[in-house]
Every structure is written in structure tokens, then in C-alpha cells.
PDB file of C-alpha atoms in Angstrom:
ATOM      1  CA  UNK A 580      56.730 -71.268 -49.425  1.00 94.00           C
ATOM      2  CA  UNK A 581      52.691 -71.144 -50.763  1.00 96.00           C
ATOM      3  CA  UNK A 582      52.469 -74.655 -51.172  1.00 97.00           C
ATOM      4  CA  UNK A 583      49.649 -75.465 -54.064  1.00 98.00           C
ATOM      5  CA  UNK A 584      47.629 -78.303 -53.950  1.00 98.00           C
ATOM      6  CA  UNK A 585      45.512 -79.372 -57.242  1.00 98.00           C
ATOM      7  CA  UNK A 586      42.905 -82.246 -57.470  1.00 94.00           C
ATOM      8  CA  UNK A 587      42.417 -84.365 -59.040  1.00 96.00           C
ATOM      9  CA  UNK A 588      45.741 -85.394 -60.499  1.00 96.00           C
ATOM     10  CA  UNK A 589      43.976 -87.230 -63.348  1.00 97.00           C
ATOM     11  CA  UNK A 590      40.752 -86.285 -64.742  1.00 96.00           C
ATOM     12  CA  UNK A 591      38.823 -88.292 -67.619  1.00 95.00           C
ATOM     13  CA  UNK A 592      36.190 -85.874 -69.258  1.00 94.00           C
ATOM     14  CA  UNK A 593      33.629 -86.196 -71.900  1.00 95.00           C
ATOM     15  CA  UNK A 594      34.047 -84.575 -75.077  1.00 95.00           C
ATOM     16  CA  UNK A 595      31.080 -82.087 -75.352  1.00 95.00           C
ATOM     17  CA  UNK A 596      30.609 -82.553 -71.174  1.00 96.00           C
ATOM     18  CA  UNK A 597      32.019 -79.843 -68.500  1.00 96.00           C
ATOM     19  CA  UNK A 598      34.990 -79.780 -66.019  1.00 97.00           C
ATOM     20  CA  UNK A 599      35.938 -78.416 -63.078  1.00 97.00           C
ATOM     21  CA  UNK A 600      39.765 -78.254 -62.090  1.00 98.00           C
ATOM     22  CA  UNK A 601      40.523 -77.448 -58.558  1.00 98.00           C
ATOM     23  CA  UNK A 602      43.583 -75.403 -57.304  1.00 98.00           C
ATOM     24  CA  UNK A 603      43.963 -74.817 -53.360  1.00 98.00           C
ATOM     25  CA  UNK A 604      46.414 -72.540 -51.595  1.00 97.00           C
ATOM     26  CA  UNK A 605      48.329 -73.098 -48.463  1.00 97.00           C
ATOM     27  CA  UNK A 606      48.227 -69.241 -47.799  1.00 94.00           C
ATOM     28  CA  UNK A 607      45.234 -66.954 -48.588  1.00 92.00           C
ATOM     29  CA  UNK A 608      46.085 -65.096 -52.289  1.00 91.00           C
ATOM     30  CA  UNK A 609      43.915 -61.827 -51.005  1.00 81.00           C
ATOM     31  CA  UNK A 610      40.666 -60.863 -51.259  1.00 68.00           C
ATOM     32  CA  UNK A 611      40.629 -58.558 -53.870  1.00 62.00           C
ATOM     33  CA  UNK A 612      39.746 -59.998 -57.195  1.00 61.00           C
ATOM     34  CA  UNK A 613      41.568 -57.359 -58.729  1.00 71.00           C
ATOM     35  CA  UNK A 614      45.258 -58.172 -56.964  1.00 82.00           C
ATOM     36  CA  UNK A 615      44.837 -61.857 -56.418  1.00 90.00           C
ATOM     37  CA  UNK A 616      47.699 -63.391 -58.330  1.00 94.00           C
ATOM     38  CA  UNK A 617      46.217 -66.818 -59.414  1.00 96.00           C
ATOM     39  CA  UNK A 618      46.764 -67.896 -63.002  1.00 97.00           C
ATOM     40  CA  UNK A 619      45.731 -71.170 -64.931  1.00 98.00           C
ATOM     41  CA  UNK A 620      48.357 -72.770 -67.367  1.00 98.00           C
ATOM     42  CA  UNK A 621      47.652 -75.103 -70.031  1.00 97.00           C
ATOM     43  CA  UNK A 622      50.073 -77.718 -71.248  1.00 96.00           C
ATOM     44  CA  UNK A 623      50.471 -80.335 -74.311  1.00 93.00           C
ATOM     45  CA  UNK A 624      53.276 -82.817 -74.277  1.00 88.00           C
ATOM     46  CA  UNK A 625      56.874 -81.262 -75.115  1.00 88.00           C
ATOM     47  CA  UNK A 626      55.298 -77.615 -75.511  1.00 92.00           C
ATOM     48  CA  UNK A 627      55.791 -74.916 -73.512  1.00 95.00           C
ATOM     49  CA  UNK A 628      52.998 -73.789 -71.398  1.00 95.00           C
ATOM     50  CA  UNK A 629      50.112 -71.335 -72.040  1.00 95.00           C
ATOM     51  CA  UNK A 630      48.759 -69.176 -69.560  1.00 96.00           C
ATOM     52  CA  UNK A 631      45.144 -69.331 -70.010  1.00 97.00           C
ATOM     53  CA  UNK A 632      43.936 -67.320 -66.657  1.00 96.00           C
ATOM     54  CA  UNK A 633      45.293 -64.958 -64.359  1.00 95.00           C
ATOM     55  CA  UNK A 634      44.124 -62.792 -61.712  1.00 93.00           C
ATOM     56  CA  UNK A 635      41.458 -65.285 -61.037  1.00 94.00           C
ATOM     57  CA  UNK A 636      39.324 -64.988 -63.749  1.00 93.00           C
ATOM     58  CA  UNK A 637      40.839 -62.434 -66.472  1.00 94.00           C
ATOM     59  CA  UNK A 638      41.111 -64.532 -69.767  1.00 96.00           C
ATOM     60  CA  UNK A 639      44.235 -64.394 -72.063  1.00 94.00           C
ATOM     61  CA  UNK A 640      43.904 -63.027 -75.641  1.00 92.00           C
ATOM     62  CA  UNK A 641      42.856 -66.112 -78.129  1.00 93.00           C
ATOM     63  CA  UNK A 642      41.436 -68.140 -75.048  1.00 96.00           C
ATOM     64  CA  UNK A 643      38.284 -69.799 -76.097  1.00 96.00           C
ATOM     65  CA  UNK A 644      35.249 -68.506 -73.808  1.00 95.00           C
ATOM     66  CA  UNK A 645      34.498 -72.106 -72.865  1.00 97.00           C
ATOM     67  CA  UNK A 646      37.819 -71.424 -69.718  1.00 97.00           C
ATOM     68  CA  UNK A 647      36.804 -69.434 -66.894  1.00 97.00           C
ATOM     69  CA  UNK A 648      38.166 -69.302 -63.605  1.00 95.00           C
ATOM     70  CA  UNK A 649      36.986 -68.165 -59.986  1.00 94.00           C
ATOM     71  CA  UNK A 650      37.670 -68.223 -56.620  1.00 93.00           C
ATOM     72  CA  UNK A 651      38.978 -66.383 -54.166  1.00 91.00           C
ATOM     73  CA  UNK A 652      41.235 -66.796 -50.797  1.00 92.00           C
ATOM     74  CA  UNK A 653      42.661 -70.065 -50.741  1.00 95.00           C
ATOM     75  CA  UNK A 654      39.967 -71.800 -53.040  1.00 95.00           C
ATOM     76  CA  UNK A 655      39.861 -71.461 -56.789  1.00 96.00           C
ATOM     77  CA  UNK A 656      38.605 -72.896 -59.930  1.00 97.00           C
ATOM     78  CA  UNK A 657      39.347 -73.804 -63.676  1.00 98.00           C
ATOM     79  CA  UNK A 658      35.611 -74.535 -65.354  1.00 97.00           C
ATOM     80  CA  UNK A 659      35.877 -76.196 -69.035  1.00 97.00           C
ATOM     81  CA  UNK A 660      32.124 -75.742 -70.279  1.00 96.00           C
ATOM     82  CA  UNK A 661      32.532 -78.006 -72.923  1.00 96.00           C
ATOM     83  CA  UNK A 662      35.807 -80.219 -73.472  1.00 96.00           C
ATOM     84  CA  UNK A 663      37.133 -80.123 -76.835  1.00 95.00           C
ATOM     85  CA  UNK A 664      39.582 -82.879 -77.672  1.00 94.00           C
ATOM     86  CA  UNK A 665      42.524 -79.755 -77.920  1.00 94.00           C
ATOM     87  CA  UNK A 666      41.733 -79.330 -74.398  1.00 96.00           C
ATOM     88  CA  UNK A 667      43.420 -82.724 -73.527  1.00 95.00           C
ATOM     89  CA  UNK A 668      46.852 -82.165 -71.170  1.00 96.00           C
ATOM     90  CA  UNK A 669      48.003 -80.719 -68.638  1.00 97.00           C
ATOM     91  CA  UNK A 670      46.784 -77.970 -66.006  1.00 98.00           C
ATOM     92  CA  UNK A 671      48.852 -76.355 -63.536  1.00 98.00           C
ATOM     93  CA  UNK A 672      47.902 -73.433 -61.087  1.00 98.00           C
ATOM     94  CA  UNK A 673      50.524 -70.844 -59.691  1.00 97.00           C
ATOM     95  CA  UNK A 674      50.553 -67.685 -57.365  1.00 97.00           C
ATOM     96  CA  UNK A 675      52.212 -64.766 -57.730  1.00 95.00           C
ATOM     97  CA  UNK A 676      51.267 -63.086 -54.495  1.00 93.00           C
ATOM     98  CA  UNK A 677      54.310 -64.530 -52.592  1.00 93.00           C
ATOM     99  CA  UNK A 678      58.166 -65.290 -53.639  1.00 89.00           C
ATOM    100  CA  UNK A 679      58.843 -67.399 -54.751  1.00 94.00           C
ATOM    101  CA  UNK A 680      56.128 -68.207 -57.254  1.00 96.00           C
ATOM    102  CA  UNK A 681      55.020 -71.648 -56.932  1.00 97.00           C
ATOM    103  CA  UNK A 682      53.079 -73.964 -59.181  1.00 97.00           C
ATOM    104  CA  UNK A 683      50.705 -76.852 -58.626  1.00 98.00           C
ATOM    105  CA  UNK A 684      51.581 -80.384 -59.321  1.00 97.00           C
ATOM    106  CA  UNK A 685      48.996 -80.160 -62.408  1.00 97.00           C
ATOM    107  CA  UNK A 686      45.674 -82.326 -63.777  1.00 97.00           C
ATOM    108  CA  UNK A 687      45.440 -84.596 -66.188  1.00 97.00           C
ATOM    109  CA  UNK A 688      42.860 -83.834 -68.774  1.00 96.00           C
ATOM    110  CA  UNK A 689      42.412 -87.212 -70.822  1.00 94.00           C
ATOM    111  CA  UNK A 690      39.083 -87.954 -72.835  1.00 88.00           C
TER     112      UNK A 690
ATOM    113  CA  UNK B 461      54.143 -61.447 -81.199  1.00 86.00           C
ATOM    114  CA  UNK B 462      56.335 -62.180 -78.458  1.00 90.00           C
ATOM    115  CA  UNK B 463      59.146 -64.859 -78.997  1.00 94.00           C
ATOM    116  CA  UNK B 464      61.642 -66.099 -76.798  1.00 96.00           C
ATOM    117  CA  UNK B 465      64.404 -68.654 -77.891  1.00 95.00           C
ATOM    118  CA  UNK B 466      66.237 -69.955 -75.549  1.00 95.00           C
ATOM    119  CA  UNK B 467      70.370 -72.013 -76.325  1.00 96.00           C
ATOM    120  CA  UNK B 468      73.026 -73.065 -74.526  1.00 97.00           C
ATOM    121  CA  UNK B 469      71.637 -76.499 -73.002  1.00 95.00           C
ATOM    122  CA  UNK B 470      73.427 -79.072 -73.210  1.00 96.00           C
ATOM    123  CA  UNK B 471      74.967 -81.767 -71.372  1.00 97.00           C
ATOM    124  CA  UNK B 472      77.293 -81.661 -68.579  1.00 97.00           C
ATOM    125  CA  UNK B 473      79.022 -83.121 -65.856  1.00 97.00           C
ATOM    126  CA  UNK B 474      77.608 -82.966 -61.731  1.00 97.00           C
ATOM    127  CA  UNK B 475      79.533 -79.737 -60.276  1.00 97.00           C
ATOM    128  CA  UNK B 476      79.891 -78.347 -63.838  1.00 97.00           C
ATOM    129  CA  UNK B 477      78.671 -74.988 -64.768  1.00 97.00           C
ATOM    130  CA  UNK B 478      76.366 -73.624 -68.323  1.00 97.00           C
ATOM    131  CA  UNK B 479      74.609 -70.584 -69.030  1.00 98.00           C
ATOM    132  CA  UNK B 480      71.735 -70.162 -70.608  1.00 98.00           C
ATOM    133  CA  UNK B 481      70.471 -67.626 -72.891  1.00 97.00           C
ATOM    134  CA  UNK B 482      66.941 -66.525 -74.056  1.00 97.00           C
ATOM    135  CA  UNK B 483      66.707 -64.198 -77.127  1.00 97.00           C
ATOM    136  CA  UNK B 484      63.852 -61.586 -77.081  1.00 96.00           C
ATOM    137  CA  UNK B 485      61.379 -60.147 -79.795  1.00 95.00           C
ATOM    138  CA  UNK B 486      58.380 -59.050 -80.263  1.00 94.00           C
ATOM    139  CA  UNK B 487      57.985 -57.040 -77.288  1.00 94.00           C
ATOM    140  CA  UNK B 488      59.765 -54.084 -75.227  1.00 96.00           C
ATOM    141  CA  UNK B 489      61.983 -56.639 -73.351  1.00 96.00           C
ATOM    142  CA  UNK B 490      63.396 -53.585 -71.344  1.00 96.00           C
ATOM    143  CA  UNK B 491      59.821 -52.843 -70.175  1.00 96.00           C
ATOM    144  CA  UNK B 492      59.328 -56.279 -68.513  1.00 96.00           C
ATOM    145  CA  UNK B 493      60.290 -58.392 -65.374  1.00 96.00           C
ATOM    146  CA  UNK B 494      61.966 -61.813 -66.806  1.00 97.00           C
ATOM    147  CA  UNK B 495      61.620 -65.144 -65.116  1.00 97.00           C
ATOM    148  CA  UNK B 496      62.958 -68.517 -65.368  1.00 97.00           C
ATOM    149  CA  UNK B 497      60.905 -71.730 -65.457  1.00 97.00           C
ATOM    150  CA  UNK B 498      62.204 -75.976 -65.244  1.00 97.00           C
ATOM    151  CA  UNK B 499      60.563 -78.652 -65.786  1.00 97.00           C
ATOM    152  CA  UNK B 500      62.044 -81.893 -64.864  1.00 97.00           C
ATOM    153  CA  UNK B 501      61.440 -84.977 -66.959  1.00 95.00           C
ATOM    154  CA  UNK B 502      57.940 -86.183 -65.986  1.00 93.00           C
ATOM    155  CA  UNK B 503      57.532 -83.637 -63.679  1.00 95.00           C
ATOM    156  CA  UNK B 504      55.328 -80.363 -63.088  1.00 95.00           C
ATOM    157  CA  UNK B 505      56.453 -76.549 -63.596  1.00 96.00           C
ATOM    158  CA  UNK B 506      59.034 -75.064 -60.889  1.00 97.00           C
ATOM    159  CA  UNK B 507      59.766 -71.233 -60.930  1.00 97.00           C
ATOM    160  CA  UNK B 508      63.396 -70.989 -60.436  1.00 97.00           C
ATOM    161  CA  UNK B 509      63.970 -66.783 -60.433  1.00 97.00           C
ATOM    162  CA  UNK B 510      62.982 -63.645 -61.561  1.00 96.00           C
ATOM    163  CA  UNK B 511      65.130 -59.837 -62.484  1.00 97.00           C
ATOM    164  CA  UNK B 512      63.395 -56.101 -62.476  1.00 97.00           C
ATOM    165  CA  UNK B 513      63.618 -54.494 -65.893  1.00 97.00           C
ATOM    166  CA  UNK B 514      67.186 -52.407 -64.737  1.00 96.00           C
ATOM    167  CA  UNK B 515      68.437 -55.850 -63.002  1.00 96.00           C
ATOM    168  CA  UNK B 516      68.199 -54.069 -59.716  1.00 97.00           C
ATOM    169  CA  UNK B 517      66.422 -56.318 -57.862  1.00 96.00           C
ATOM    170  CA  UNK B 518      66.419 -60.768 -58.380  1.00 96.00           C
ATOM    171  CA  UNK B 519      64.367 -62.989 -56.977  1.00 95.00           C
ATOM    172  CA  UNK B 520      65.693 -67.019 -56.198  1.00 96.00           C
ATOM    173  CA  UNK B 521      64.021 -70.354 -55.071  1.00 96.00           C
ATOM    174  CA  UNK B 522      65.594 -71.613 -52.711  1.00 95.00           C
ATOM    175  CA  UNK B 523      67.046 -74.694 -54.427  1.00 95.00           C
ATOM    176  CA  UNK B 524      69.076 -72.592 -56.713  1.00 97.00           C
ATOM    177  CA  UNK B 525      70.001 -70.039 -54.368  1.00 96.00           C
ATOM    178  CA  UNK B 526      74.143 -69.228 -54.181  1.00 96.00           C
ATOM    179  CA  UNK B 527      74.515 -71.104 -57.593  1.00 97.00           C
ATOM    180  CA  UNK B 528      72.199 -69.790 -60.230  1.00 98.00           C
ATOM    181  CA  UNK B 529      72.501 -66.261 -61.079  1.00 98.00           C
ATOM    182  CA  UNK B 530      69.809 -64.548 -63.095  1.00 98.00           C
ATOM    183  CA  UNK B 531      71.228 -61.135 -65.413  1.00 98.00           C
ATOM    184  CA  UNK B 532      69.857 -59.317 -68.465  1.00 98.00           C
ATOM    185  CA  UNK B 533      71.079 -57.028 -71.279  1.00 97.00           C
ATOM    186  CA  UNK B 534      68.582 -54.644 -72.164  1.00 97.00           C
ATOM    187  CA  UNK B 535      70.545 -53.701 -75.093  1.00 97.00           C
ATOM    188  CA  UNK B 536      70.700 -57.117 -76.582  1.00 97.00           C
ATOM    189  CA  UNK B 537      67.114 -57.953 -75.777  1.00 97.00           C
ATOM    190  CA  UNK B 538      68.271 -61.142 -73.977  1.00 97.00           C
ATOM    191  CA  UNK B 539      68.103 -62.962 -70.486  1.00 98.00           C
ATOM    192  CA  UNK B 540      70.165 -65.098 -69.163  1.00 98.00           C
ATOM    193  CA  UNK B 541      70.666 -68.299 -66.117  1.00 98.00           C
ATOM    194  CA  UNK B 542      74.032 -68.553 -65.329  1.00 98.00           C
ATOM    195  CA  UNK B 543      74.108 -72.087 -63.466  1.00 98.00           C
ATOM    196  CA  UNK B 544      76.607 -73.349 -61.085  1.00 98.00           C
ATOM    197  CA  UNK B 545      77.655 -76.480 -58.912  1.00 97.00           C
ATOM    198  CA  UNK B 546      75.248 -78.341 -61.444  1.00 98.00           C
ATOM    199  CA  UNK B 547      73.604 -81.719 -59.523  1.00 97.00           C
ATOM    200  CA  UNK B 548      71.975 -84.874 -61.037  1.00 97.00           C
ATOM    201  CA  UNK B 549      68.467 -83.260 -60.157  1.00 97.00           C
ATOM    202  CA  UNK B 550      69.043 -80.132 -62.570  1.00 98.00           C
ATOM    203  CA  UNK B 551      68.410 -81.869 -65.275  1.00 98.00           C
ATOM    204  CA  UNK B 552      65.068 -80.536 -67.027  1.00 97.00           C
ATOM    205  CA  UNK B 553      63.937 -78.418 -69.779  1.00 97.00           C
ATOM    206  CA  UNK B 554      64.357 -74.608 -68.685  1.00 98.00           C
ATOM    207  CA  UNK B 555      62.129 -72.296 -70.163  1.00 97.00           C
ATOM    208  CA  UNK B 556      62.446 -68.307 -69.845  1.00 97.00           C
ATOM    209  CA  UNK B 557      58.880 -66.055 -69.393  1.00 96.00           C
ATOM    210  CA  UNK B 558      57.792 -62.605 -69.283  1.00 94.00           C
ATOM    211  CA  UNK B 559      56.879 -61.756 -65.891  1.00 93.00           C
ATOM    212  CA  UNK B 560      54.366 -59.114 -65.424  1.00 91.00           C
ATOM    213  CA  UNK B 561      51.437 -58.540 -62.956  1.00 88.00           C
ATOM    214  CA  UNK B 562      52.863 -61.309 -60.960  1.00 90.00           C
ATOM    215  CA  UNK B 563      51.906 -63.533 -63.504  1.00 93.00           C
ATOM    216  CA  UNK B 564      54.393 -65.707 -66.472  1.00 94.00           C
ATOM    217  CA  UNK B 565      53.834 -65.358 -70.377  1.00 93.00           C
ATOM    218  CA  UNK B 566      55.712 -67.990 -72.394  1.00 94.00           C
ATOM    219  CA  UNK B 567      56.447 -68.474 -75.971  1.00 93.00           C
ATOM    220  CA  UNK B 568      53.788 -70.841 -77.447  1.00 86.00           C
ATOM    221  CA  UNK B 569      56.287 -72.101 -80.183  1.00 88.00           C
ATOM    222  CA  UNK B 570      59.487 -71.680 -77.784  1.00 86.00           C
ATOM    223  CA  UNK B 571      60.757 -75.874 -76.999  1.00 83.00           C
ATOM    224  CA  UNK B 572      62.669 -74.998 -73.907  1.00 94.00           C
ATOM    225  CA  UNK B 573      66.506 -75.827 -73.340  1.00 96.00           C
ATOM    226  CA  UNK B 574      67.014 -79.074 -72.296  1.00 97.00           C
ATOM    227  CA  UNK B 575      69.845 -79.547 -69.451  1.00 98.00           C
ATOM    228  CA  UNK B 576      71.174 -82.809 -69.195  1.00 98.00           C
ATOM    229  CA  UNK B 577      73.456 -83.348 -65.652  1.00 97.00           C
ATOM    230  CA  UNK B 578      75.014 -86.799 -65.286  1.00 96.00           C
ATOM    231  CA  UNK B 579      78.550 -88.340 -65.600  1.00 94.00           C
TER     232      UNK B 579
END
């Protein structure tokens, strides 16, 4: 299986300052942008998740512009321009590109 | 807007079986792969299976392999987990997601279904 490894596990931020969440993959994704099946999820204590990414860098509908993601290959990032305090839980990466689907252990936003 | 609401958790007994069920709406459930998602206590996000629109083809982890089954019902807009030979380290909130472009779509208000194995 694609094992995915995130760091850090904990991350203290800033409101008003940047992030950077990191998300690594055992196995290349692809190349392509366009077919590389990396999404971002978001989430709060005893809700479900919310996918905020996938393919990369494609943002979900209502997803504040202040997410973006990028990478490519094994390597691939979650930037937070500006922490809000909303933005507080936490993140986990998965692939899609090989079954099963796995996730990352997650980060730890905390302000 | 796409809800899912998932019932039948509960809790049960190690070796004891429960299905789960996930009601769709909001969408053209018939259209879309359907996956299943845990979450132990404390613990990070583990994709457990997946079913083609027509059922026709099913995807399994490995650690539920040959005791979770994974069906649908087009007709009543609803997926479900059928779990078997239940063990301690089961236990979690299960969640059910679209599954489309390789990627999961959950229900922001959906809770989860909380499975509870132990004697």
C-alpha cells in the first residue's frame, strides 16, 4: 500500500501569519497535474471531514482562496496564506491513484 | 446539496456482526462510486472500501477483507457495510463518501455511525 507520510504532526500558527502543510508519498502519484489523485481534507473535532483540495491544486466549491495546494510526484503541499482561527484542526492528505486509498496520519493546526 | 445519513451503529459483541446503512440525497446516487471511511477514537482517517455505480466491481483494504461486504440499492438511494467477525479494533466512527475522480466527498453536517466492539 502508498504509505503517506505528513509533517509536522503538530503545527502552532499565527493568526493572520502563513502555513505550509506537508504531505509525502511512498509511491510517485504521476506527473500529470491533471490525473494526480492528491486531495487535502480538513477536520474539526467530532465533524466529518471536508475535502478542501484535490487533484493537487483544484479547490472545492466554498473553499476560501487563502488554501492552495501543489506539488507533484511524491512531494506536495497545503499553503494557508493567512490562518484564520476556523482554520484550527485537523489536516489529512490521501491518494487516489492506487487501491486502496490511503490517508495521512494528519497535522495539527492549533493557534 | 448532498446529504448522507448514516444508522445502524451500535454496540456489539467481538465476533458479532452489524450493518450499516447510509441514506442518500441531494445528488444522482446511481451516478456515483460510494466509499466507506473509519475513524478510530483518537485516530486519523482509514478508507475501508469502495462499489461502481451498478455494484459490479468493490474495492477492500485489506484489514476488512473476507468480512466486510460493501452493496448498494440504486433504487433506494442507499449504501451499505455489512460487517462481520467484528474485533475490539473496529470500533470507530464510520462515515460513508461519494467517490468520484478518485477523490471522497463527505457530508459536512453528516456525525458518522459510531461502532462500539467490546464484551
Amino acid at each position: 500500500d502508498v504509505v503517506m507520510t505528513q509533517s509536522p504532526l503538530s503545527l502552532p500558527v499565527t493568526l493572520g501569519q502563513p502555513a505550509s502543510l506537508s504531505c509525502r508519498s511512498s509511491q510517485s502519484l504521476g506527473s500529470s497535474g491533471a490525473n494526480t489523485y492528491l486531495s487535502w481534507f480538513h477536520q474539526r473535532p467530532g465533524q466529518s471531514p471536508r475535502r478542501l483540495i484535490h487533484k493537487i491544486s483544484k479547490r472545492d466549491s466554498g473553499v476560501p482562496d487563502r488554501f492552495s495546494g501543489s506539488g507533484s510526484g511524491s512531494d506536495f503541499i497545503l499553503n494557508i496564506s493567512r490562518v484564520e482561527a476556523e482554520d484550527v484542526g485537523l489536516y489529512y492528505c490521501m491518494q487516489g491513484a492506487y487501491w486502496p486509498y490511503t490517508f495521512g496520519q494528519g497535522t495539527k493546526l492549533e493557534i | 446539496e448532498v446529504q448522507l445519513v448514516g444508522s445502524g451503529g451500535g454496540l456489539v459483541q467481538p465476533g458479532g456482526s452489524l450493518r450499516l446503512s447510509c441514506a442518500a440525497s441531494g445528488f444522482s446516487f446511481s451516478g456515483y462510486w460510494m466509499s466507506w471511511v473509519r475513524q478510530a477514537p483518537g485516530k486519523g482517517l482509514e478508507w475501508l472500501a469502495n462499489i461502481k455505480q451498478d455494484g459490479s466491481e468493490k474495492y477492500y483494504v485489506n484489514s476488512v477483507k473476507g468480512r466486510f461486504t460493501i452493496s448498494r440499492d440504486n433504487a433506494e438511494n442507499s449504501l451499505y457495510l455489512q460487517m462481520n467477525s467484528l474485533r475490539v479494533e473496529d470500533t470507530a466512527v464510520y462515515f460513508c463518501a461519494t467517490d468520484a475522480d478518485r477523490s471522497l466527498g463527505f457530508d459536512p453536517r453528516g456525525q458518522g455511525i459510531l461502532v462500539t466492539v467490546s464484551s
